[in-house]
XYZ file of C-alpha atoms in Angstrom:
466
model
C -36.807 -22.003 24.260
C -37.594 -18.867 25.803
C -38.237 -15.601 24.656
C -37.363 -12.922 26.371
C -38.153 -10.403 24.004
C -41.761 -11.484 23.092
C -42.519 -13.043 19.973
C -45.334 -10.456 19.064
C -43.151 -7.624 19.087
C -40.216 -9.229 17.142
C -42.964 -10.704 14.429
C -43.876 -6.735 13.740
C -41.033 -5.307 13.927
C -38.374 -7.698 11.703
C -41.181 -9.261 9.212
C -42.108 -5.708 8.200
C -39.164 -4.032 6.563
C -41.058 -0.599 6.760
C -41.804 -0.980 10.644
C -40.877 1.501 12.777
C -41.544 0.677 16.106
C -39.645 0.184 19.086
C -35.992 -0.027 18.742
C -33.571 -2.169 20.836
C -31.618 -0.242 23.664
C -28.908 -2.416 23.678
C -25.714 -1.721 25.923
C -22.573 -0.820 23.802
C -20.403 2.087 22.508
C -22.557 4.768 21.393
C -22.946 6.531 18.282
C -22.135 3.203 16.017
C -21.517 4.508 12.338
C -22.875 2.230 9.727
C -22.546 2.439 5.710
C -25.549 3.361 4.040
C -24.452 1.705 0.980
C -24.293 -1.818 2.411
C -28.334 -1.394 3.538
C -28.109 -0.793 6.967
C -30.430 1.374 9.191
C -29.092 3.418 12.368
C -30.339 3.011 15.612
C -29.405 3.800 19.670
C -26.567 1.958 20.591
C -23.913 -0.492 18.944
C -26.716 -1.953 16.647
C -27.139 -2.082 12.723
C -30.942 -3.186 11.213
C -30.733 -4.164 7.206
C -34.074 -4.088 6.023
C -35.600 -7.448 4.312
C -33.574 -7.955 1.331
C -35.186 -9.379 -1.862
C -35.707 -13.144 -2.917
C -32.237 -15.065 -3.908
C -33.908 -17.169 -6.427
C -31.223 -16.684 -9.490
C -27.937 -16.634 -7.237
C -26.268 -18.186 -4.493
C -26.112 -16.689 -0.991
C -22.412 -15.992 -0.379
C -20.337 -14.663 -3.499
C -17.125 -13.974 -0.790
C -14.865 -16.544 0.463
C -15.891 -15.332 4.484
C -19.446 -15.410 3.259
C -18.706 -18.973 1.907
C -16.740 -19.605 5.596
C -19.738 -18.449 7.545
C -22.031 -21.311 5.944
C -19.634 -23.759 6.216
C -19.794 -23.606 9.725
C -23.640 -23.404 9.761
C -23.412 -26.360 7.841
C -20.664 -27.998 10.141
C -22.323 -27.406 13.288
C -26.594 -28.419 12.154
C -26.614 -32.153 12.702
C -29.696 -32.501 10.027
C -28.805 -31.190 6.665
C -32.510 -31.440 5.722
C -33.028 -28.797 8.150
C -29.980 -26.833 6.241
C -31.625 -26.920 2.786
C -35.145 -26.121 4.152
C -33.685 -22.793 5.431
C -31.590 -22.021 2.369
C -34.992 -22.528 0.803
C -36.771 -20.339 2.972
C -34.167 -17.941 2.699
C -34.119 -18.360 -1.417
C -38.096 -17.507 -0.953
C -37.343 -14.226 0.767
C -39.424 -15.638 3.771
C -36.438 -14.121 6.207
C -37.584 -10.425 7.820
C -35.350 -7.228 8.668
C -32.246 -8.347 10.299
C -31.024 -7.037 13.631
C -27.647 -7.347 14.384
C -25.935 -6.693 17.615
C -22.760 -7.714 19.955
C -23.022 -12.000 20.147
C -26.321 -11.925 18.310
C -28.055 -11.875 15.077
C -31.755 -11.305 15.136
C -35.078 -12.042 12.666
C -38.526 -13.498 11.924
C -38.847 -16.109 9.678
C -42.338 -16.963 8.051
C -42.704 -20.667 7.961
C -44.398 -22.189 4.752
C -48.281 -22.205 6.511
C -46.905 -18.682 7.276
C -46.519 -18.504 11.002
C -43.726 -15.908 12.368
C -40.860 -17.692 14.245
C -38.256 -15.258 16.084
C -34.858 -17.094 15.516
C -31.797 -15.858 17.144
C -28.043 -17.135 16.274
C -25.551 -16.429 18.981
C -21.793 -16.367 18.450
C -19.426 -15.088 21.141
C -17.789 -11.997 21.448
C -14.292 -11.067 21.328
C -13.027 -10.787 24.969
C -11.073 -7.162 25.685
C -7.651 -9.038 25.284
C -8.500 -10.279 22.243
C -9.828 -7.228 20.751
C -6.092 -5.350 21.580
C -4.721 -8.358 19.957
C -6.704 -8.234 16.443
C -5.947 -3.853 16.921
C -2.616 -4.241 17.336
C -2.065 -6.756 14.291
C -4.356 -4.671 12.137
C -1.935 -1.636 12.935
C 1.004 -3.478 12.397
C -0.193 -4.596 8.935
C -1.556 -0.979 7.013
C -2.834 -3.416 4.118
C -5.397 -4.569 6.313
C -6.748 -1.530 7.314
C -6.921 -0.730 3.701
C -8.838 -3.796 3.042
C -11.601 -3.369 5.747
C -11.981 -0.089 4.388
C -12.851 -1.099 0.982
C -15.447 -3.506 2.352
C -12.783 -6.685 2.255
C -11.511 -9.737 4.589
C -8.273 -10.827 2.833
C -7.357 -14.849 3.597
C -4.187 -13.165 5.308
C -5.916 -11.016 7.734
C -7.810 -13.488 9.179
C -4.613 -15.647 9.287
C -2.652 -12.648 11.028
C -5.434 -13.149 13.040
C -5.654 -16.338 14.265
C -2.204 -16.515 14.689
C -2.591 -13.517 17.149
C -5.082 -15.889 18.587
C -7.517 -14.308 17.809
C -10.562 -16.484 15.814
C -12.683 -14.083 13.625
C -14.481 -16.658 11.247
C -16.623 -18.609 13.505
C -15.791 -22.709 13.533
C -17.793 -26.098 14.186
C -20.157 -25.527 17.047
C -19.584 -21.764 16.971
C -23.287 -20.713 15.729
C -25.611 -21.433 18.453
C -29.337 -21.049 17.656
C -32.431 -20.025 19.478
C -35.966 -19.929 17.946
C -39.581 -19.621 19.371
C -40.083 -22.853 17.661
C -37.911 -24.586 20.653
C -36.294 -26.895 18.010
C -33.091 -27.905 20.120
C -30.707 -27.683 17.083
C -30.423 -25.478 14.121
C -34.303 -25.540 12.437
C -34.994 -23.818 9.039
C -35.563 -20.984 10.583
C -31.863 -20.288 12.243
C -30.833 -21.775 9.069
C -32.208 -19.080 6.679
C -31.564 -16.421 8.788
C -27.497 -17.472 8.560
C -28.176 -17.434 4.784
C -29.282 -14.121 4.564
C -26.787 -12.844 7.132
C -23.936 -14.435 4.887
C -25.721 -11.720 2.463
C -24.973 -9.053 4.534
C -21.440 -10.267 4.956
C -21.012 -10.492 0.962
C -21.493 -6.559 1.783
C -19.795 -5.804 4.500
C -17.358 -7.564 6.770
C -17.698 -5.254 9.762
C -21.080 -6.681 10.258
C -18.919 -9.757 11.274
C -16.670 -7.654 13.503
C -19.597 -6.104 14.883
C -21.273 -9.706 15.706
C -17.940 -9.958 17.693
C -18.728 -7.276 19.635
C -17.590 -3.636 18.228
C -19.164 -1.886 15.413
C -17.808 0.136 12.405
C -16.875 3.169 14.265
C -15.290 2.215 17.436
C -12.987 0.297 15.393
C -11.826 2.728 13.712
C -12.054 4.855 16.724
C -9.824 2.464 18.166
C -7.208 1.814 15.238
C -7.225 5.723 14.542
C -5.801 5.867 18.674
C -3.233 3.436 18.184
C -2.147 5.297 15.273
C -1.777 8.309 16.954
C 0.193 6.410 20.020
C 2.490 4.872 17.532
C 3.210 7.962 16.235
C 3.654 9.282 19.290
C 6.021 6.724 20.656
C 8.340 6.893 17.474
C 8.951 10.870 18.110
C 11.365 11.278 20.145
C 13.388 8.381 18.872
C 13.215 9.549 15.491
C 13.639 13.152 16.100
C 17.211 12.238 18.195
C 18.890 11.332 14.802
C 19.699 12.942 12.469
C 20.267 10.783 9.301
C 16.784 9.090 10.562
C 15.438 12.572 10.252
C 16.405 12.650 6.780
C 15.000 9.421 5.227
C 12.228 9.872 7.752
C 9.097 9.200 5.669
C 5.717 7.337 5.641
C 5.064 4.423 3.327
C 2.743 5.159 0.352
C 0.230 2.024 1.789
C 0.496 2.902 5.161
C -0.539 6.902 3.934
C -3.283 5.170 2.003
C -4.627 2.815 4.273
C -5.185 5.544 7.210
C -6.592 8.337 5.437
C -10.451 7.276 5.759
C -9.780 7.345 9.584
C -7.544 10.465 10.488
C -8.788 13.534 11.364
C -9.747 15.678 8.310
C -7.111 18.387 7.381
C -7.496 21.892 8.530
C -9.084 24.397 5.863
C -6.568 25.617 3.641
C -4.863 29.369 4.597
C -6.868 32.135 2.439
C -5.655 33.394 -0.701
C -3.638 36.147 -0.309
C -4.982 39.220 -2.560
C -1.667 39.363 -4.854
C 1.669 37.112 -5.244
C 5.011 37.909 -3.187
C 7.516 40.113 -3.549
C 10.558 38.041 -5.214
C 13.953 37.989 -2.925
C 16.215 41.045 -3.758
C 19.549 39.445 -5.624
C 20.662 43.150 -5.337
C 23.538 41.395 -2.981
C 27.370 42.846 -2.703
C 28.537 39.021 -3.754
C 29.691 38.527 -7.440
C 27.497 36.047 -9.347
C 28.498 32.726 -10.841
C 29.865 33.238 -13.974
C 27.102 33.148 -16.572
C 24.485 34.100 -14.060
C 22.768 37.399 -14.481
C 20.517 38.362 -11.504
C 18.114 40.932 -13.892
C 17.594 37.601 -16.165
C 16.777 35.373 -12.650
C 14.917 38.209 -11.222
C 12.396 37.874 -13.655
C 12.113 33.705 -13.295
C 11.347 34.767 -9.829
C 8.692 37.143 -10.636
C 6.988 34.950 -12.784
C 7.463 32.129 -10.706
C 5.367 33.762 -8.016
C 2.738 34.725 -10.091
C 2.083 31.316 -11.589
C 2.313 30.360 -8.396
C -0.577 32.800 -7.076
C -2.269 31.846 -10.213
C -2.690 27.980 -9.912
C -3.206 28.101 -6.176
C -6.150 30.677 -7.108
C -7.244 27.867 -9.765
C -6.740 24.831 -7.235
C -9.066 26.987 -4.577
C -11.916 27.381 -6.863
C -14.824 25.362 -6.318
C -15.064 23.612 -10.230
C -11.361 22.967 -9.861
C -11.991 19.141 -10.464
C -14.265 19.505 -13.251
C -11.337 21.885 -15.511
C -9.259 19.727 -17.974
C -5.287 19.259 -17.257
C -3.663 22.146 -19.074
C -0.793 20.997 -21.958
C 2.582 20.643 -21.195
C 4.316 23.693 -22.745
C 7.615 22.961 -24.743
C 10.640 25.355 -23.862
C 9.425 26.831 -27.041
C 6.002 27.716 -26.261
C 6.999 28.625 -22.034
C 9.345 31.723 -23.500
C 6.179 33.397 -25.436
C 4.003 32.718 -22.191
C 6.820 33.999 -20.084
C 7.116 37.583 -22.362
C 3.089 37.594 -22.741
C 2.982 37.369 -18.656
C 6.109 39.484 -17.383
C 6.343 41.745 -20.273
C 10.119 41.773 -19.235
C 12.726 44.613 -20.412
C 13.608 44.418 -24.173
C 17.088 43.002 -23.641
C 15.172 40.198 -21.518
C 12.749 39.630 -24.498
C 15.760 39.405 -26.900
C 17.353 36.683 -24.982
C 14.301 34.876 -25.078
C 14.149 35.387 -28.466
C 17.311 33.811 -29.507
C 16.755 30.865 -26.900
C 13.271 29.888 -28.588
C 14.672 29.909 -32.201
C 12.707 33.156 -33.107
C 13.463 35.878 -34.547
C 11.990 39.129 -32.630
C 8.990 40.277 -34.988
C 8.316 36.402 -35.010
C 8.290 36.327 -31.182
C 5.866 39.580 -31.196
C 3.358 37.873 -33.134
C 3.751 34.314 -31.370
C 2.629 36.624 -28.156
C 0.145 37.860 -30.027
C -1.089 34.400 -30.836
C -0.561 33.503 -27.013
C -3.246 36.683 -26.026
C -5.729 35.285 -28.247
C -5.839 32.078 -26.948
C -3.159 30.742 -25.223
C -1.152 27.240 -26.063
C -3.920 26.240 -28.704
C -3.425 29.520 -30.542
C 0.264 29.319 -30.438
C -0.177 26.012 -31.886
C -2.247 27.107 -34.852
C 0.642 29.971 -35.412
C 3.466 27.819 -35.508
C 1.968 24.691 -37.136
C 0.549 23.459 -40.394
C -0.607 20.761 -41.073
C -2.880 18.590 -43.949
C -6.338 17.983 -42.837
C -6.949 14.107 -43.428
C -10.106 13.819 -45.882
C -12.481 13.741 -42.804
C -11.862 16.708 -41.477
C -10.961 18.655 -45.269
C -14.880 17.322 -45.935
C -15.895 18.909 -42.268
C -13.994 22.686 -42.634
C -15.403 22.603 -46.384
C -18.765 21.534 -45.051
C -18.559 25.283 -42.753
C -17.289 27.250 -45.355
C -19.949 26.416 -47.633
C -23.146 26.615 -45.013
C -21.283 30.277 -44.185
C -21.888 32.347 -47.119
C -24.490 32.225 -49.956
C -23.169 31.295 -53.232
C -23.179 34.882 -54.565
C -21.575 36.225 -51.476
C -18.829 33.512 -51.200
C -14.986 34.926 -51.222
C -12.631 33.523 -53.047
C -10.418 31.088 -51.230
C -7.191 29.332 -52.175
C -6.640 26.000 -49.589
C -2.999 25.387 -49.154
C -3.014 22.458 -46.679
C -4.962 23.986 -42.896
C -5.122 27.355 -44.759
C -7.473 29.137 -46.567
C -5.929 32.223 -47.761
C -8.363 35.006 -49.215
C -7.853 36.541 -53.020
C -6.066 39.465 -52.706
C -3.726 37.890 -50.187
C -3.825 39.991 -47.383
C -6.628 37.789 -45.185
C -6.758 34.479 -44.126
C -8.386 31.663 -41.924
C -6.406 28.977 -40.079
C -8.484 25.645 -39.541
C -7.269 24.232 -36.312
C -7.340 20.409 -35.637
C -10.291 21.518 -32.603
C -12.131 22.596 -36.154
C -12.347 25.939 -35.388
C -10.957 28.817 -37.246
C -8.376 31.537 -36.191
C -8.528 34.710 -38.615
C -5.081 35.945 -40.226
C -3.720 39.325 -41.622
C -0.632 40.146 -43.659
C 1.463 43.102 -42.006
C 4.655 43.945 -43.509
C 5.109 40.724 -45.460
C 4.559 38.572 -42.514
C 1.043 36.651 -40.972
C 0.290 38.227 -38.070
C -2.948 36.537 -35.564
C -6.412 39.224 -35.532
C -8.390 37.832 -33.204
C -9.663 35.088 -31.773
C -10.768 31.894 -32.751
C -14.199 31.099 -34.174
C -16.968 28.435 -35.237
C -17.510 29.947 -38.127
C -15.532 30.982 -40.756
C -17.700 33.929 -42.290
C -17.550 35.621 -38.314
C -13.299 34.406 -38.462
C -13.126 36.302 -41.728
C -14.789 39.119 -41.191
C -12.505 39.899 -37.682
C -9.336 39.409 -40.011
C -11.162 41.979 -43.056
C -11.322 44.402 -39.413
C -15.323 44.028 -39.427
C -15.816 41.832 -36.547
């Protein structure tokens, strides 16, 4: 058959993975994307090159059911199944070179066994225009399969929304037409391994398929991303004209999912301004509901716009992904962060008081905890607990590698606390296994500092020393 590409040329450039010599100028949409991750190399022009892969001696050549579809109609169409085998063999031996793939045409050397480079070419016609808006159309209409060409899939259903759009994706009997410099008239080894490491490249990626049928990664989802947009356009006006429409107006979680990897990105997010809002004025000449005090909601506000500030400022930061999820704070625990934060007006701190089942000194000192270190020191203040053997071993374990014998305080355990003699000092072992230091003021344990590794350094910030 003949060559119009020269034999020579093709035998250096596809048996050599590492050649880099002249690249095909094909005609096509320009600037074809590709995924790195699925092999493929980037050239000029609506064309992908995957570099030789390796031998396929311990598996089979198509692990996907399109993969599996591809070879059944190389089988189907070869009229010598000797030939067949020989190429899955040659294939199997890694004999098949870089593989060029382009609009209607798939593209390699293949060394025969006495090692002699044969160009083989498979042709398989291209989607006409009409077709193509066909297959874009039903791939809009159906967000799941825009989803699944994204992650690298051909569901049985898309190609069935396909075909019944008339549109044939998978090629049939007869659909695989071969050329090779060896001029065999029907499929040879050569056209056969070269389908069997293209079914490969399939297993990988199923717009090399797409692009076989004449448009690459990119303009498709150039293309889908424009008929999006339309869409979206055309329901506008329709939408915006009602009003109970307006209301349940929405987008469907897949249909959200499936198009972010093809919209535009999102603009960059607004700076962050330097401190939070003013709160609204409730300073208003209407009487409030009964059993609504505007001081008490003035504060809520307040804070409210400084958390605000605060966790927008965290969400902004650049290891924002890599910061654990903060606990969820009980009613409880949220009034002490509220009076540590807002330092509200003593009437305000009372309330709060009463509604978290403190008494006042006991609220003073659970803020005190809070400073120290937040929801796990307010945790150690208001809980105790028995250490299971494992960790009673572990805090013992510290407390004895902290002091020398001689120098060793006297310590009485009641369950997570180790009170000193004397009774004014003591350490807190917190289920993190570190220790929080403790002092006695006026009959009641009141946190001195924050929490430590070591006891002896815990101790000595309760004793004042630290």
């Amino acid at each position: 058959m003949s060559d119009t590409y020269g034999t020579d040329r093709y035998a250096n450039r596809y048996a050599n993975p590492g050649y880099q010599g002249e690249e095909y100028d094909g005609d096509g949409y320009e600037g074809e994307g590709h995924d790195p991750a699925a092999g493929g190399t980037e050239v000029p022009g609506q064309e992908r090159t995957f570099a030789a892969l390796p031998p396929a001696r311990d598996r089979g050549f198509a692990e996907s059911w399109w993969g599996r579809a591809w070879l059944k109609a190389l089988e189907d169409t070869a009229l010598d199944g000797e030939q067949v085998k020989k190429g899955r063999r040659f294939a199997r031996e890694g004999r098949v070179g870089a593989v060029c793939v382009r609009p209607g045409r798939i593209t390699a050397v293949v060394q025969d066994t006495d090692s002699t480079p044969y160009r083989s070419d498979v042709l398989l016609q291209q989607l006409s225009e009409e077709e193509w808006d066909r297959f874009l159309d039903m791939t809009v209409d159906r967000a799941g399969h825009i989803a699944a060409l994204l992650d690298r899939e051909m569901p049985p259903h898309l190609v069935e929304d396909a075909a019944a759009a008339g549109v044939d994706l998978l090629p049939g009997i007869g659909d695989l037409d071969p050329e090779c410099t060896c001029e065999a008239w029907d499929h040879c080894p050569h056209s056969a391994a070269l389908c069997h490491q293209v079914a490969r490249l399939l297993d990988q990626d199923p717009f090399v398929l797409l692009l076989m049928r004449g448009r690459g990664e990119q303009r498709v989802l150039d293309d889908l991303q424009a008929r999006i947009t339309a869409r979206a356009a055309e329901r506008q006006p329709a939408e915006s004209s009602r009003a109970e429409d307006r209301r349940a107006r929405g987008v469907r979680a897949d249909e959200a999912f499936a198009a972010q990897q093809i919209l535009p990105p999102l603009p960059a997010p607004p700076p962050l301004p330097a401190e939070p809002g003013p709160p609204p004025s409730l300073d208003t000449e209407t009487e409030p509901e009964p059993g609504l005090d505007p001081a008490a909601l003035e504060v809520l506000t307040t804070d409210s716009a400084v958390r605000a500030h605060r966790m927008l400022a965290e969400a902004l930061s650049p290891d924002h992904g890599q910061q654990p999820v903060q606990a969820w704070l009980t009613p409880e625990q949220d009034a002490v962060r509220l009076v540590a934060d807002a330092r509200p007006e003593p009437w305000v701190m009372t309330r709060l008081a009463a509604g978290s089942g403190r008494q006042r000194a006991e609220l003073d000192a659970a803020v005190r905890a809070w400073g120290y270190g937040g929801t796990a020191a307010l945790t150690v203040f208001d809980e105790e607990w028995a250490p299971d053997p494992e960790s009673r071993a572990r805090a013992l374990t510290r407390l004895a590698a902290a002091w020398e014998d001689s120098e060793r305080p006297q310590l009485r355990a009641v369950r997570n606390r180790w009170t000193a003699a004397g009774g004014d000092v003591q350490l807190r072992y917190g289920r993190d296994g570190r220790w929080w230091p403790y002092r006695k003021e006026r009959g009641r344990w009141i946190p001195a500092g924050p929490s430590d590794d070591d006891p002896a350094a815990a101790l000595s910030e309760a004793l004042g020393m630290g």
